[in-house]
Amino acid sequence: MKNETRYALGQLAELLDVELKGDAGCVIDGLATLEQAGPGKLSFLSNPLYVKQLSSCKASAVIIDRRHADDCPTNKLISSSPYVTFAHASQLFSRYDRPKSGIHPSAVVHPTASLGEGVSVGANSVIEAGVRVDGDCIIGPGCFIGEGALLGAGCELKSGVALYAEVTLGAGVLIHSGAVIGADGFGFAFDGAKSVKIAQLGGVRIGDEVEIGAGTTIDRGALEDTVIEQGVKIDNQVQIGHNCHVGKHTVICGCAALAGSVKIGEYCILGGGSGVVGHLTIADRVNVAAMSLISQSIKTPGTYSSGTGQMEVREWKRSVVHFKRLDDMSKRLKRLEAQIAEIRGSSGTGET
């Protein structure tokens, strides 16, 4: 259900805790990009590459930092961090209405489950024995919450989320459609003829204010829990293997994958499509570039990448041929270096 929202610019400045330069009575009814904004819209400038768009921007107001304020011909909200201010503004203009509290007639809630005040349970959802759902949670249509799971206050599960048994969510967790939390980790022992399943006896613990994207999977631990700490943001279609531990406020972008027993530090960023080999440790404040494979532990903060840069197909094919020859070329180089050293030694000539 959509909800129309309007603010006077002076009111917005107060709500966003920023300085207003312009008409406090100007009415703002939505957000838009610099290029697409028209009258009544609030835009923002966070990337200097788009400064040139200011002169032609038709927005009623722009969130902008002080150094670019003179380039903006319209009303301004001066912010030291325009993108963060835009993030807060976007929440003010959210058009999502909270569903009414209560249990839909088609939902199945076990008699031993405990639901706090203000909880909403959507159509065809199933809540099993011993589940505890704290106040103001929203369980969307078609969700499954397994035995003994715990949801802290203010959590929201979009449609079709599955929480297996003994999964614990902190307060304010948001999980998008199709995510599966607590499925078995990929654990097998090969007996020489077949793979023998290792029962996954741990759980999953999710901290406060974590967001988990659509189609993401987080496996339960084999013996100890898989842990996602407070404030972590996980994009769509991410795979997190059993016994992983992800530190506070780390961001994991779409299609990244962590093999089992990986430990990620705090305030890290894993780019889209990146991967981490099992049993590795990554220090705090590490950035991993998109499509990189981390095959060794990282002990020092910084930005890391692997793979090769983009190139035209014919050039890439020629390079592949050279890649295959690198080992042979290295051996030949070492032989040449040894021969040169021997010649210099026999002639009594040293390097200058």
Coordinates of C-alpha atoms in Angstrom, one line a residue:
M1 CA 0.0 0.0 0.0
K2 CA 1.5 3.4 -1.0
N3 CA 1.6 6.3 1.4
E4 CA 2.0 9.8 0.0
T5 CA 4.5 11.9 2.0
R6 CA 5.2 15.6 1.9
Y7 CA 7.6 17.8 4.0
A8 CA 8.4 21.5 4.1
L9 CA 12.1 21.9 3.4
G10 CA 12.6 23.5 6.8
Q11 CA 11.1 20.5 8.5
L12 CA 13.3 18.2 6.5
A13 CA 16.4 20.2 7.5
E14 CA 15.4 19.6 11.2
L15 CA 14.7 15.9 10.7
L16 CA 18.0 15.4 8.9
D17 CA 20.0 17.6 11.2
V18 CA 21.5 19.6 8.3
E19 CA 21.8 23.3 7.4
L20 CA 19.2 24.9 5.1
K21 CA 20.1 27.5 2.6
G22 CA 16.9 28.6 0.8
D23 CA 13.2 28.6 1.2
A24 CA 12.1 26.8 4.4
G25 CA 8.5 26.6 3.1
C26 CA 9.3 24.8 -0.1
V27 CA 7.3 21.6 -0.3
I28 CA 9.2 18.3 -1.0
D29 CA 7.2 15.3 -2.1
G30 CA 9.9 12.8 -3.1
L31 CA 13.4 12.0 -4.1
A32 CA 15.1 11.9 -7.5
T33 CA 18.5 11.9 -9.3
L34 CA 20.0 15.2 -10.4
E35 CA 19.3 14.3 -14.0
Q36 CA 15.6 13.3 -13.5
A37 CA 14.5 15.5 -10.7
G38 CA 11.7 18.1 -11.2
P39 CA 9.8 20.6 -9.1
G40 CA 8.9 19.2 -5.6
K41 CA 11.8 16.7 -5.6
L42 CA 14.9 16.5 -3.4
S43 CA 18.1 15.3 -5.0
F44 CA 21.7 14.9 -3.8
L45 CA 25.3 15.2 -4.9
S46 CA 27.7 12.7 -3.4
N47 CA 30.0 12.0 -6.4
P48 CA 32.0 15.0 -7.8
L49 CA 31.7 13.5 -11.3
Y50 CA 28.1 14.8 -11.4
V51 CA 28.8 18.4 -10.4
K52 CA 28.2 19.5 -14.0
Q53 CA 24.5 18.3 -13.7
L54 CA 23.9 20.9 -11.0
S55 CA 23.5 23.8 -13.5
S56 CA 20.6 22.1 -15.3
C57 CA 19.0 20.3 -12.3
K58 CA 15.4 21.2 -11.9
A59 CA 15.1 19.8 -8.3
S60 CA 13.5 22.0 -5.7
A61 CA 16.4 21.2 -3.4
V62 CA 19.7 19.4 -3.3
I63 CA 21.6 17.7 -0.5
I64 CA 25.1 18.8 -1.0
D65 CA 28.4 19.4 0.8
R66 CA 29.6 22.9 1.5
R67 CA 32.4 22.9 -1.1
H68 CA 30.0 22.5 -4.0
A69 CA 27.2 24.7 -2.6
D70 CA 28.0 27.7 -4.8
D71 CA 27.6 25.5 -7.9
C72 CA 24.0 24.7 -6.9
P73 CA 21.4 27.2 -8.2
T74 CA 18.5 26.0 -6.1
N75 CA 17.7 25.4 -2.4
K76 CA 20.4 23.5 -0.6
L77 CA 20.6 21.2 2.4
I78 CA 24.3 21.4 3.5
S79 CA 25.7 18.1 4.7
S80 CA 29.1 16.9 5.6
S81 CA 28.1 13.5 4.2
P82 CA 25.5 13.9 1.5
Y83 CA 25.1 10.2 0.7
V84 CA 24.4 9.4 4.4
T85 CA 21.9 12.3 4.6
F86 CA 20.2 10.9 1.4
A87 CA 20.0 7.5 3.1
H88 CA 18.2 9.0 6.1
A89 CA 15.9 11.0 3.7
S90 CA 15.0 7.9 1.8
Q91 CA 13.6 6.4 5.0
L92 CA 11.4 9.5 5.5
F93 CA 9.9 9.0 2.0
S94 CA 9.4 5.3 2.2
R95 CA 6.0 4.3 0.8
Y96 CA 5.7 1.0 2.5
D97 CA 2.9 0.7 5.0
R98 CA 3.3 -1.7 7.9
P99 CA 0.7 -4.5 7.8
K100 CA -1.8 -4.7 10.6
S101 CA -0.9 -6.9 13.6
G102 CA -2.5 -10.3 14.0
I103 CA -2.4 -13.8 12.6
H104 CA -3.9 -14.5 9.1
P105 CA -6.5 -17.2 9.2
S106 CA -4.5 -19.4 6.8
A107 CA -1.3 -19.2 9.0
V108 CA -0.3 -22.2 11.2
V109 CA 1.1 -21.3 14.6
H110 CA 2.0 -24.1 17.0
P111 CA 0.3 -23.7 20.4
T112 CA 3.7 -23.6 22.2
A113 CA 5.0 -20.7 20.1
S114 CA 5.1 -17.3 21.8
L115 CA 4.2 -14.2 19.9
G116 CA 4.7 -10.7 21.4
E117 CA 2.5 -7.7 21.1
G118 CA 2.0 -6.1 17.7
V119 CA 3.3 -9.1 15.7
S120 CA 1.9 -9.7 12.2
V121 CA 1.8 -13.1 10.6
G122 CA 1.0 -13.3 6.9
A123 CA -1.0 -15.8 4.9
N124 CA 0.2 -19.5 4.8
S125 CA 3.1 -18.9 7.1
V126 CA 4.1 -21.7 9.5
I127 CA 5.5 -21.2 13.0
E128 CA 6.6 -24.4 14.7
A129 CA 6.9 -25.5 18.3
G130 CA 8.9 -23.5 20.8
V131 CA 9.4 -20.5 18.6
R132 CA 9.6 -17.1 20.3
V133 CA 8.7 -13.9 18.2
D134 CA 9.2 -10.7 20.2
G135 CA 7.1 -7.6 19.8
D136 CA 6.4 -5.7 16.5
C137 CA 7.8 -8.4 14.2
I138 CA 6.4 -8.8 10.7
I139 CA 6.2 -12.3 9.3
G140 CA 5.4 -12.1 5.6
P141 CA 3.2 -14.5 3.6
G142 CA 4.5 -18.0 3.1
C143 CA 7.3 -17.9 5.7
F144 CA 8.6 -20.9 7.6
I145 CA 10.0 -20.6 11.1
G146 CA 11.4 -23.8 12.5
E147 CA 11.3 -25.3 16.0
G148 CA 13.0 -23.3 18.7
A149 CA 13.8 -20.3 16.6
L150 CA 14.0 -16.9 18.2
L151 CA 13.2 -13.5 16.6
G152 CA 14.1 -10.3 18.5
A153 CA 11.9 -7.3 18.6
G154 CA 11.1 -5.4 15.3
C155 CA 12.3 -8.1 12.9
E156 CA 10.8 -8.4 9.4
L157 CA 10.7 -11.4 7.2
K158 CA 9.6 -10.7 3.6
S159 CA 7.5 -13.4 1.8
G160 CA 8.9 -16.9 1.5
V161 CA 11.7 -16.7 4.0
A162 CA 12.8 -20.0 5.7
L163 CA 14.3 -20.0 9.2
Y164 CA 15.3 -23.5 10.1
A165 CA 15.2 -24.8 13.7
E166 CA 17.3 -23.1 16.4
V167 CA 18.0 -19.9 14.3
T168 CA 18.4 -16.8 16.5
L169 CA 17.7 -13.3 15.1
G170 CA 18.6 -10.1 17.1
A171 CA 16.4 -7.0 17.1
G172 CA 15.6 -5.2 13.9
V173 CA 16.7 -7.9 11.5
L174 CA 15.4 -7.6 7.9
I175 CA 15.4 -10.7 5.7
H176 CA 14.2 -10.5 2.1
S177 CA 12.2 -13.0 0.1
G178 CA 13.6 -16.4 -0.6
A179 CA 16.4 -16.3 1.9
V180 CA 17.1 -19.6 3.7
I181 CA 18.8 -19.3 7.1
G182 CA 20.0 -22.5 8.9
A183 CA 20.0 -25.1 6.2
D184 CA 22.6 -27.9 6.6
G185 CA 26.2 -27.0 5.9
F186 CA 27.9 -28.9 3.1
G187 CA 29.6 -31.5 5.3
F188 CA 30.5 -35.0 4.1
A189 CA 33.2 -37.6 4.8
F190 CA 34.2 -39.9 1.9
D191 CA 34.6 -43.5 3.0
G192 CA 36.2 -44.7 -0.2
A193 CA 33.0 -45.5 -2.0
K194 CA 30.5 -42.8 -1.0
S195 CA 30.1 -39.6 0.8
V196 CA 28.8 -39.9 4.4
K197 CA 26.8 -37.0 5.7
I198 CA 28.0 -35.2 8.8
A199 CA 25.1 -34.1 10.8
Q200 CA 25.1 -30.3 11.3
L201 CA 24.5 -29.9 15.0
G202 CA 25.1 -26.1 15.4
G203 CA 22.8 -23.2 14.7
V204 CA 22.9 -19.7 13.2
R205 CA 23.1 -16.5 15.3
I206 CA 22.2 -13.2 13.6
G207 CA 23.0 -9.9 15.4
D208 CA 20.9 -6.8 15.7
E209 CA 20.1 -4.6 12.7
V210 CA 21.4 -7.1 10.1
E211 CA 19.9 -7.1 6.6
I212 CA 20.0 -10.2 4.4
G213 CA 19.1 -10.0 0.7
A214 CA 16.8 -12.1 -1.4
G215 CA 17.9 -15.6 -2.2
T216 CA 20.8 -15.6 0.2
T217 CA 21.7 -18.7 2.1
I218 CA 23.4 -19.0 5.5
D219 CA 24.2 -22.5 6.6
R220 CA 24.1 -23.7 10.2
G221 CA 27.3 -24.8 11.9
A222 CA 28.5 -28.4 12.1
L223 CA 29.2 -28.2 15.8
E224 CA 29.4 -24.5 16.7
D225 CA 27.1 -21.8 15.4
T226 CA 27.5 -19.8 12.3
V227 CA 27.6 -16.1 13.5
I228 CA 26.7 -12.9 11.7
E229 CA 27.4 -10.0 14.0
Q230 CA 25.5 -6.7 14.5
G231 CA 25.0 -4.3 11.6
V232 CA 26.2 -6.7 8.8
K233 CA 24.6 -6.0 5.4
I234 CA 24.4 -9.0 3.0
D235 CA 23.2 -8.5 -0.6
N236 CA 21.2 -10.9 -2.7
Q237 CA 22.3 -14.4 -3.6
V238 CA 25.2 -14.6 -1.2
Q239 CA 26.3 -18.0 0.1
I240 CA 27.8 -18.2 3.6
G241 CA 29.0 -21.7 4.6
H242 CA 28.8 -23.5 7.9
N243 CA 30.8 -22.2 10.9
C244 CA 31.6 -18.8 9.3
H245 CA 31.9 -15.8 11.5
V246 CA 31.2 -12.3 10.0
G247 CA 32.3 -9.3 12.1
K248 CA 30.3 -6.2 12.9
H249 CA 29.2 -3.8 10.1
T250 CA 30.8 -5.8 7.3
V251 CA 29.2 -5.6 3.9
I252 CA 29.0 -8.6 1.5
C253 CA 27.9 -7.8 -2.0
G254 CA 25.8 -9.9 -4.4
C255 CA 26.8 -13.4 -5.4
A256 CA 29.8 -13.5 -3.0
A257 CA 30.5 -16.9 -1.4
L258 CA 32.3 -17.9 1.8
A259 CA 33.3 -21.5 2.2
G260 CA 33.1 -23.1 5.6
S261 CA 34.8 -21.9 8.7
V262 CA 35.8 -18.5 7.2
K263 CA 36.3 -15.7 9.7
I264 CA 35.7 -12.1 8.4
G265 CA 36.7 -9.1 10.5
E266 CA 34.7 -6.0 11.3
Y267 CA 34.0 -3.2 8.7
C268 CA 35.1 -5.3 5.7
I269 CA 33.6 -5.0 2.2
L270 CA 33.5 -8.1 0.0
G271 CA 32.8 -7.1 -3.6
G272 CA 30.2 -8.8 -5.9
G273 CA 31.1 -12.3 -7.0
S274 CA 34.1 -12.6 -4.7
G275 CA 34.9 -15.8 -3.0
V276 CA 36.8 -16.9 0.1
V277 CA 38.4 -20.3 0.5
G278 CA 37.5 -22.3 3.6
H279 CA 39.2 -21.9 7.0
L280 CA 40.7 -18.5 6.2
T281 CA 40.8 -15.4 8.4
I282 CA 40.4 -11.8 7.1
A283 CA 41.4 -8.9 9.3
D284 CA 39.2 -5.9 10.1
R285 CA 38.7 -3.2 7.5
V286 CA 39.7 -5.2 4.5
N287 CA 38.1 -4.4 1.0
V288 CA 38.0 -7.3 -1.5
A289 CA 37.5 -6.2 -5.1
A290 CA 34.6 -7.7 -7.1
M291 CA 35.2 -11.2 -8.7
S292 CA 38.3 -11.7 -6.6
L293 CA 39.2 -15.1 -5.0
I294 CA 40.8 -15.0 -1.6
S295 CA 43.0 -18.1 -1.2
Q296 CA 45.2 -17.0 1.7
S297 CA 44.4 -15.3 5.0
I298 CA 44.7 -11.5 5.1
K299 CA 46.3 -10.1 8.3
T300 CA 46.6 -6.4 7.3
P301 CA 43.8 -3.9 6.5
G302 CA 43.7 -2.7 2.9
T303 CA 42.2 -3.4 -0.5
Y304 CA 42.9 -6.7 -2.2
S305 CA 42.1 -8.2 -5.6
S306 CA 42.9 -11.2 -7.7
G307 CA 42.4 -12.2 -11.4
T308 CA 43.3 -10.3 -14.5
G309 CA 42.1 -7.1 -16.0
Q310 CA 39.6 -6.8 -18.8
M311 CA 40.9 -7.2 -22.3
E312 CA 39.7 -7.9 -25.9
V313 CA 39.1 -11.6 -26.5
R314 CA 42.0 -12.1 -29.1
E315 CA 44.4 -10.4 -26.7
W316 CA 43.1 -12.6 -23.8
K317 CA 43.7 -15.8 -25.8
R318 CA 47.3 -14.8 -26.6
S319 CA 47.8 -14.0 -22.9
V320 CA 46.5 -17.4 -21.9
V321 CA 49.2 -19.0 -24.1
H322 CA 51.8 -17.0 -22.3
F323 CA 50.3 -17.9 -18.9
K324 CA 50.9 -21.5 -19.7
R325 CA 54.5 -20.8 -20.5
L326 CA 55.3 -18.8 -17.3
D327 CA 56.6 -21.8 -15.3
D328 CA 59.0 -22.8 -18.1
M329 CA 60.1 -19.2 -18.7
S330 CA 60.8 -18.8 -15.0
K331 CA 63.0 -22.0 -15.0
R332 CA 64.9 -20.8 -18.1
L333 CA 65.5 -17.4 -16.5
K334 CA 66.9 -19.0 -13.3
R335 CA 69.3 -21.1 -15.5
L336 CA 70.4 -18.0 -17.4
E337 CA 71.0 -16.1 -14.1
A338 CA 73.0 -19.0 -12.8
Q339 CA 75.1 -19.1 -16.0
I340 CA 75.7 -15.3 -15.9
A341 CA 76.8 -15.6 -12.2
E342 CA 79.2 -18.4 -13.1
I343 CA 80.7 -16.5 -16.0
R344 CA 81.2 -13.4 -13.8
G345 CA 82.7 -15.5 -11.0
S346 CA 85.2 -17.1 -13.3
S347 CA 86.2 -13.8 -14.9
G348 CA 86.5 -12.0 -11.6
T349 CA 84.0 -9.4 -12.7
G350 CA 81.5 -8.3 -10.2
E351 CA 78.5 -6.0 -10.5
T352 CA 79.0 -2.3 -10.1

